[in-house]
């Protein structure tokens, strides 16, 4: 179900970016008002990243909680992480740089969402190579905007030994949750750019802590279900803006971690079946490649639609009919050629 959860989070982000590529801010010219009930939730696609981080913390901590040790030691852990993340990341980085350099119009500002990726200078390239681009608003969204979260996640991995060590001690998972919340609060105040969402440290810490909690899965499932209802109810009743993200990211991360911890309970059986469906598993297996490559593909299709004179709701239709399948195809190609071989290589190298 963890793979399916990644697939659901990835689809949420992709659909959000698809709508965002057309129009932002809740104004959808040419569409009836009732479509807001369908497209409105996609305005909050940022929380797909929050879900990703909570899943990441949970999936990394679960085997440690079950066995009491890190498989192969910390050296093997870092090798697995690097070879899981870096080859697809650098492939996507080269892809976006090639698109910017080779495709007319993709390297110039044109009042589109792709403008966030431009201009590209040596500082943007170097910081992306070093996974430090989230440290400055000047580089945060350059080259391929969704990549900001990869830098944030990679930096959170540096805290994983501390988090796992603290959570693994008796009665200390609660202390880890407190540490994660405190760390998130501190980072929000001192981080050089709020757009990098440093509060995601709290969501990641929640994911790490839950597998160690001395709480029965049934209680985790119940708490997660109640929390999910409350969070969704809040989103329905009150407007949520980026100002609310520091608080909501942590709350969403905690709720997701609780749901994951209780996913095998009957109360969540329908949800689990959905996450273990073939479409969810297919998306989940390719979620990392899809996440890395979808945005430049969307922007390429949008450029073609603009040049063809397509406007209004037809633009959204064109994106849905052309850009989404194209992104899925590119993601599948990247998964087969880069991501899957790098995962196999990482497993072999970590066990040598």
Short mmCIF file of N, CA and C in Angstrom, two decimals, residues 44-164:
data_model
loop_
_atom_site.label_atom_id
_atom_site.label_comp_id
_atom_site.label_asym_id
_atom_site.label_seq_id
_atom_site.Cartn_x
_atom_site.Cartn_y
_atom_site.Cartn_z
N UNK A 44 -4.59 22.80 -4.07
CA UNK A 44 -3.79 22.46 -2.89
C UNK A 44 -2.82 21.32 -3.17
N UNK A 45 -2.35 21.22 -4.42
CA UNK A 45 -1.45 20.13 -4.79
C UNK A 45 -0.13 20.17 -4.02
N UNK A 46 0.18 21.31 -3.41
CA UNK A 46 1.37 21.38 -2.56
C UNK A 46 1.38 20.27 -1.52
N UNK A 47 0.22 19.90 -1.02
CA UNK A 47 0.17 18.91 0.05
C UNK A 47 0.45 17.50 -0.46
N UNK A 48 0.49 17.32 -1.78
CA UNK A 48 0.98 16.06 -2.30
C UNK A 48 2.43 15.83 -1.91
N UNK A 49 3.22 16.91 -1.90
CA UNK A 49 4.62 16.82 -1.46
C UNK A 49 4.68 16.46 0.02
N UNK A 50 3.79 17.06 0.81
CA UNK A 50 3.71 16.74 2.24
C UNK A 50 3.46 15.25 2.44
N UNK A 51 2.54 14.71 1.66
CA UNK A 51 2.22 13.28 1.75
C UNK A 51 3.45 12.45 1.37
N UNK A 52 4.14 12.86 0.30
CA UNK A 52 5.36 12.17 -0.10
C UNK A 52 6.36 12.09 1.05
N UNK A 53 6.57 13.22 1.74
CA UNK A 53 7.58 13.27 2.80
C UNK A 53 7.17 12.40 3.98
N UNK A 54 5.90 12.39 4.34
CA UNK A 54 5.44 11.52 5.43
C UNK A 54 5.60 10.05 5.04
N UNK A 55 5.26 9.71 3.80
CA UNK A 55 5.45 8.33 3.32
C UNK A 55 6.92 7.95 3.35
N UNK A 56 7.77 8.87 2.93
CA UNK A 56 9.21 8.60 2.90
C UNK A 56 9.74 8.30 4.30
N UNK A 57 9.38 9.15 5.27
CA UNK A 57 9.82 8.91 6.64
C UNK A 57 9.31 7.59 7.17
N UNK A 58 8.04 7.28 6.89
CA UNK A 58 7.44 6.04 7.38
C UNK A 58 8.11 4.82 6.75
N UNK A 59 8.29 4.84 5.43
CA UNK A 59 8.85 3.66 4.75
C UNK A 59 10.31 3.43 5.12
N UNK A 60 11.06 4.49 5.41
CA UNK A 60 12.45 4.32 5.84
C UNK A 60 12.52 3.77 7.26
N UNK A 61 11.60 4.22 8.11
CA UNK A 61 11.65 3.83 9.52
C UNK A 61 11.04 2.45 9.77
N UNK A 62 10.09 2.02 8.95
CA UNK A 62 9.37 0.78 9.21
C UNK A 62 10.29 -0.43 9.35
N UNK A 63 11.22 -0.67 8.41
CA UNK A 63 12.10 -1.84 8.59
C UNK A 63 13.01 -1.72 9.80
N UNK A 64 13.39 -0.47 10.16
CA UNK A 64 14.22 -0.29 11.35
C UNK A 64 13.42 -0.63 12.59
N UNK A 65 12.15 -0.22 12.63
CA UNK A 65 11.30 -0.52 13.78
C UNK A 65 11.03 -2.02 13.90
N UNK A 66 10.91 -2.70 12.74
CA UNK A 66 10.60 -4.12 12.75
C UNK A 66 11.79 -4.98 13.15
N UNK A 67 12.99 -4.59 12.73
CA UNK A 67 14.18 -5.41 12.97
C UNK A 67 15.10 -4.88 14.05
N UNK A 68 14.94 -3.61 14.37
CA UNK A 68 15.81 -3.01 15.38
C UNK A 68 17.16 -2.58 14.85
N UNK A 69 17.36 -2.63 13.53
CA UNK A 69 18.63 -2.23 12.96
C UNK A 69 18.44 -1.75 11.53
N UNK A 70 19.44 -1.05 11.02
CA UNK A 70 19.44 -0.60 9.63
C UNK A 70 20.07 -1.69 8.78
N UNK A 71 19.34 -2.16 7.78
CA UNK A 71 19.84 -3.27 6.96
C UNK A 71 21.19 -2.93 6.32
N UNK A 72 22.19 -3.71 6.66
CA UNK A 72 23.52 -3.51 6.08
C UNK A 72 24.32 -2.40 6.71
N UNK A 73 23.74 -1.70 7.69
CA UNK A 73 24.44 -0.58 8.31
C UNK A 73 24.18 0.73 7.60
N UNK A 74 24.68 1.80 8.20
CA UNK A 74 24.41 3.13 7.66
C UNK A 74 25.09 3.37 6.31
N UNK A 75 26.26 2.77 6.11
CA UNK A 75 26.93 2.93 4.81
C UNK A 75 26.04 2.41 3.69
N UNK A 76 25.51 1.22 3.89
CA UNK A 76 24.62 0.65 2.87
C UNK A 76 23.36 1.50 2.71
N UNK A 77 22.87 2.05 3.80
CA UNK A 77 21.69 2.92 3.72
C UNK A 77 21.95 4.12 2.83
N UNK A 78 23.08 4.78 3.04
CA UNK A 78 23.38 5.97 2.24
C UNK A 78 23.60 5.60 0.77
N UNK A 79 24.22 4.45 0.52
CA UNK A 79 24.40 4.01 -0.87
C UNK A 79 23.05 3.78 -1.53
N UNK A 80 22.16 3.11 -0.83
CA UNK A 80 20.83 2.86 -1.40
C UNK A 80 20.09 4.15 -1.68
N UNK A 81 20.15 5.09 -0.75
CA UNK A 81 19.45 6.36 -0.94
C UNK A 81 20.02 7.14 -2.12
N UNK A 82 21.35 7.20 -2.20
CA UNK A 82 21.99 7.97 -3.28
C UNK A 82 21.66 7.37 -4.63
N UNK A 83 21.73 6.05 -4.74
CA UNK A 83 21.50 5.42 -6.03
C UNK A 83 20.02 5.28 -6.35
N UNK A 84 19.20 5.48 -5.36
CA UNK A 84 17.75 5.54 -5.60
C UNK A 84 17.34 6.90 -6.13
N UNK A 85 17.96 7.94 -5.62
CA UNK A 85 17.50 9.30 -5.89
C UNK A 85 18.30 9.99 -7.00
N UNK A 86 19.61 9.86 -6.98
CA UNK A 86 20.44 10.73 -7.81
C UNK A 86 20.37 10.43 -9.31
N UNK A 87 20.46 9.20 -9.79
CA UNK A 87 20.43 9.01 -11.25
C UNK A 87 19.18 9.56 -11.93
N UNK A 88 17.96 9.26 -11.45
CA UNK A 88 16.79 9.87 -12.09
C UNK A 88 16.79 11.40 -11.96
N UNK A 89 17.25 11.90 -10.82
CA UNK A 89 17.28 13.35 -10.61
C UNK A 89 18.18 14.02 -11.62
N UNK A 90 19.40 13.50 -11.80
CA UNK A 90 20.33 14.12 -12.74
C UNK A 90 19.86 13.93 -14.18
N UNK A 91 19.20 12.82 -14.47
CA UNK A 91 18.64 12.63 -15.81
C UNK A 91 17.57 13.69 -16.10
N UNK A 92 16.71 13.94 -15.12
CA UNK A 92 15.67 14.96 -15.30
C UNK A 92 16.28 16.35 -15.40
N UNK A 93 17.34 16.59 -14.65
CA UNK A 93 18.02 17.89 -14.72
C UNK A 93 18.58 18.12 -16.12
N UNK A 94 19.24 17.11 -16.68
CA UNK A 94 19.77 17.22 -18.04
C UNK A 94 18.64 17.39 -19.06
N UNK A 95 17.54 16.68 -18.85
CA UNK A 95 16.40 16.78 -19.76
C UNK A 95 15.87 18.21 -19.79
N UNK A 96 15.66 18.81 -18.63
CA UNK A 96 15.13 20.17 -18.57
C UNK A 96 16.11 21.17 -19.17
N UNK A 97 17.40 21.01 -18.87
CA UNK A 97 18.41 21.91 -19.45
C UNK A 97 18.44 21.78 -20.96
N UNK A 98 18.28 20.57 -21.48
CA UNK A 98 18.27 20.37 -22.93
C UNK A 98 17.03 21.01 -23.55
N UNK A 99 15.90 20.87 -22.90
CA UNK A 99 14.67 21.49 -23.40
C UNK A 99 14.81 23.01 -23.45
N UNK A 100 15.37 23.58 -22.39
CA UNK A 100 15.55 25.03 -22.34
C UNK A 100 16.50 25.51 -23.43
N UNK A 101 17.55 24.74 -23.69
CA UNK A 101 18.56 25.15 -24.66
C UNK A 101 18.13 24.90 -26.10
N UNK A 102 17.39 23.82 -26.34
CA UNK A 102 17.16 23.38 -27.71
C UNK A 102 15.79 23.76 -28.28
N UNK A 103 14.78 23.93 -27.43
CA UNK A 103 13.43 24.18 -27.93
C UNK A 103 13.15 25.68 -27.96
N UNK A 104 12.93 26.24 -29.13
CA UNK A 104 12.63 27.68 -29.21
C UNK A 104 11.41 28.04 -28.37
N UNK A 105 11.56 29.06 -27.55
CA UNK A 105 10.47 29.51 -26.69
C UNK A 105 10.56 28.99 -25.28
N UNK A 106 11.24 27.88 -25.07
CA UNK A 106 11.34 27.33 -23.71
C UNK A 106 12.44 28.00 -22.90
N UNK A 107 13.27 28.78 -23.55
CA UNK A 107 14.33 29.49 -22.84
C UNK A 107 14.06 30.96 -22.65
N UNK A 108 12.85 31.40 -23.02
CA UNK A 108 12.51 32.82 -22.90
C UNK A 108 11.24 32.98 -22.07
N UNK A 109 11.14 34.10 -21.38
CA UNK A 109 9.97 34.40 -20.57
C UNK A 109 8.79 34.68 -21.50
N UNK A 110 7.63 34.06 -21.20
CA UNK A 110 6.46 34.21 -22.06
C UNK A 110 5.15 34.27 -21.25
N UNK A 111 5.24 34.75 -20.05
CA UNK A 111 4.07 34.90 -19.19
C UNK A 111 3.36 33.56 -19.01
N UNK A 112 4.14 32.56 -18.61
CA UNK A 112 3.60 31.22 -18.38
C UNK A 112 4.17 30.68 -17.08
N UNK A 113 3.67 29.51 -16.65
CA UNK A 113 4.19 28.89 -15.43
C UNK A 113 5.64 28.49 -15.57
N UNK A 114 6.06 28.21 -16.80
CA UNK A 114 7.46 27.84 -17.03
C UNK A 114 8.41 28.99 -16.75
N UNK A 115 7.89 30.21 -16.67
CA UNK A 115 8.74 31.37 -16.35
C UNK A 115 9.46 31.18 -15.02
N UNK A 116 8.84 30.39 -14.09
CA UNK A 116 9.49 30.15 -12.80
C UNK A 116 10.84 29.46 -12.98
N UNK A 117 11.00 28.70 -14.06
CA UNK A 117 12.24 27.95 -14.29
C UNK A 117 13.35 28.81 -14.87
N UNK A 118 13.03 30.02 -15.27
CA UNK A 118 13.98 30.88 -15.97
C UNK A 118 14.29 32.14 -15.17
N UNK A 119 15.41 32.80 -15.47
CA UNK A 119 16.50 32.36 -16.35
C UNK A 119 17.40 31.36 -15.65
N UNK A 120 18.16 30.64 -16.43
CA UNK A 120 19.09 29.64 -15.89
C UNK A 120 20.50 30.20 -15.97
N UNK A 121 21.17 30.28 -14.83
CA UNK A 121 22.55 30.74 -14.80
C UNK A 121 23.42 29.68 -14.14
N UNK A 122 24.71 29.97 -14.03
CA UNK A 122 25.65 28.99 -13.47
C UNK A 122 25.32 28.67 -12.02
N UNK A 123 24.84 29.67 -11.28
CA UNK A 123 24.49 29.44 -9.88
C UNK A 123 23.34 28.46 -9.76
N UNK A 124 22.34 28.59 -10.64
CA UNK A 124 21.21 27.67 -10.60
C UNK A 124 21.65 26.25 -10.92
N UNK A 125 22.50 26.10 -11.93
CA UNK A 125 22.97 24.77 -12.32
C UNK A 125 23.79 24.15 -11.20
N UNK A 126 24.74 24.90 -10.66
CA UNK A 126 25.62 24.37 -9.62
C UNK A 126 24.84 23.96 -8.38
N UNK A 127 23.92 24.80 -7.94
CA UNK A 127 23.17 24.47 -6.72
C UNK A 127 22.23 23.30 -6.95
N UNK A 128 21.73 23.15 -8.17
CA UNK A 128 20.90 21.97 -8.47
C UNK A 128 21.76 20.70 -8.46
N UNK A 129 22.94 20.79 -8.99
CA UNK A 129 23.83 19.62 -8.98
C UNK A 129 24.14 19.21 -7.55
N UNK A 130 24.32 20.19 -6.67
CA UNK A 130 24.67 19.92 -5.27
C UNK A 130 23.45 19.73 -4.38
N UNK A 131 22.25 19.83 -4.95
CA UNK A 131 21.00 19.71 -4.18
C UNK A 131 20.94 20.75 -3.07
N UNK A 132 21.31 21.96 -3.41
CA UNK A 132 21.28 23.08 -2.47
C UNK A 132 20.42 24.23 -2.99
N UNK A 133 19.70 24.02 -4.06
CA UNK A 133 18.98 25.12 -4.70
C UNK A 133 17.81 25.63 -3.86
N UNK A 134 17.38 24.84 -2.88
CA UNK A 134 16.28 25.30 -2.03
C UNK A 134 16.74 26.29 -0.97
N UNK A 135 18.02 26.60 -0.93
CA UNK A 135 18.55 27.53 0.08
C UNK A 135 18.40 29.00 -0.32
N UNK A 136 17.99 29.24 -1.55
CA UNK A 136 17.84 30.63 -1.99
C UNK A 136 16.64 30.75 -2.92
N UNK A 137 15.83 31.79 -2.75
CA UNK A 137 14.70 32.00 -3.67
C UNK A 137 15.15 32.26 -5.10
N UNK A 138 16.42 32.67 -5.28
CA UNK A 138 16.94 32.93 -6.62
C UNK A 138 17.10 31.64 -7.42
N UNK A 139 17.24 30.50 -6.76
CA UNK A 139 17.47 29.22 -7.43
C UNK A 139 16.36 28.21 -7.19
N UNK A 140 15.50 28.46 -6.25
CA UNK A 140 14.57 27.45 -5.75
C UNK A 140 13.79 26.75 -6.85
N UNK A 141 13.19 27.52 -7.77
CA UNK A 141 12.29 26.95 -8.77
C UNK A 141 12.91 26.91 -10.17
N UNK A 142 14.19 27.17 -10.28
CA UNK A 142 14.81 27.22 -11.60
C UNK A 142 14.94 25.83 -12.22
N UNK A 143 15.05 25.81 -13.53
CA UNK A 143 15.32 24.64 -14.37
C UNK A 143 14.11 23.70 -14.43
N UNK A 144 13.68 23.16 -13.30
CA UNK A 144 12.50 22.29 -13.24
C UNK A 144 11.86 22.54 -11.87
N UNK A 145 10.83 23.39 -11.80
CA UNK A 145 10.33 23.87 -10.50
C UNK A 145 10.04 22.79 -9.45
N UNK A 146 9.43 21.64 -9.78
CA UNK A 146 9.16 20.66 -8.71
C UNK A 146 10.41 20.11 -8.03
N UNK A 147 11.58 20.33 -8.60
CA UNK A 147 12.80 19.79 -8.01
C UNK A 147 13.15 20.39 -6.65
N UNK A 148 12.47 21.46 -6.27
CA UNK A 148 12.79 22.07 -4.97
C UNK A 148 12.59 21.05 -3.85
N UNK A 149 11.59 20.19 -4.00
CA UNK A 149 11.29 19.26 -2.92
C UNK A 149 12.31 18.13 -2.83
N UNK A 150 13.00 17.83 -3.93
CA UNK A 150 14.02 16.79 -3.90
C UNK A 150 15.19 17.24 -3.04
N UNK A 151 15.55 18.52 -3.14
CA UNK A 151 16.62 19.04 -2.29
C UNK A 151 16.19 19.01 -0.82
N UNK A 152 14.95 19.40 -0.55
CA UNK A 152 14.46 19.38 0.83
C UNK A 152 14.48 17.96 1.39
N UNK A 153 14.03 17.00 0.58
CA UNK A 153 14.00 15.61 1.05
C UNK A 153 15.41 15.08 1.28
N UNK A 154 16.33 15.37 0.36
CA UNK A 154 17.70 14.89 0.51
C UNK A 154 18.33 15.43 1.79
N UNK A 155 18.04 16.68 2.11
CA UNK A 155 18.59 17.27 3.34
C UNK A 155 17.96 16.66 4.58
N UNK A 156 16.69 16.29 4.49
CA UNK A 156 16.04 15.64 5.63
C UNK A 156 16.64 14.26 5.89
N UNK A 157 17.16 13.62 4.85
CA UNK A 157 17.81 12.33 5.07
C UNK A 157 18.99 12.45 6.04
N UNK A 158 19.60 13.64 6.08
CA UNK A 158 20.72 13.83 7.00
C UNK A 158 20.26 13.69 8.45
N UNK A 159 18.98 13.98 8.70
CA UNK A 159 18.44 13.88 10.06
C UNK A 159 17.94 12.48 10.38
N UNK A 160 17.84 11.61 9.36
CA UNK A 160 17.22 10.31 9.61
C UNK A 160 17.93 9.47 10.68
N UNK A 161 19.27 9.39 10.68
CA UNK A 161 19.90 8.63 11.78
C UNK A 161 19.54 9.16 13.16
N UNK A 162 19.47 10.48 13.29
CA UNK A 162 19.08 11.07 14.57
C UNK A 162 17.64 10.71 14.90
N UNK A 163 16.74 10.88 13.92
CA UNK A 163 15.33 10.58 14.14
C UNK A 163 15.13 9.11 14.49
N UNK A 164 15.76 8.22 13.69
CA UNK A 164 15.57 6.79 13.92
C UNK A 164 16.18 6.36 15.25
#
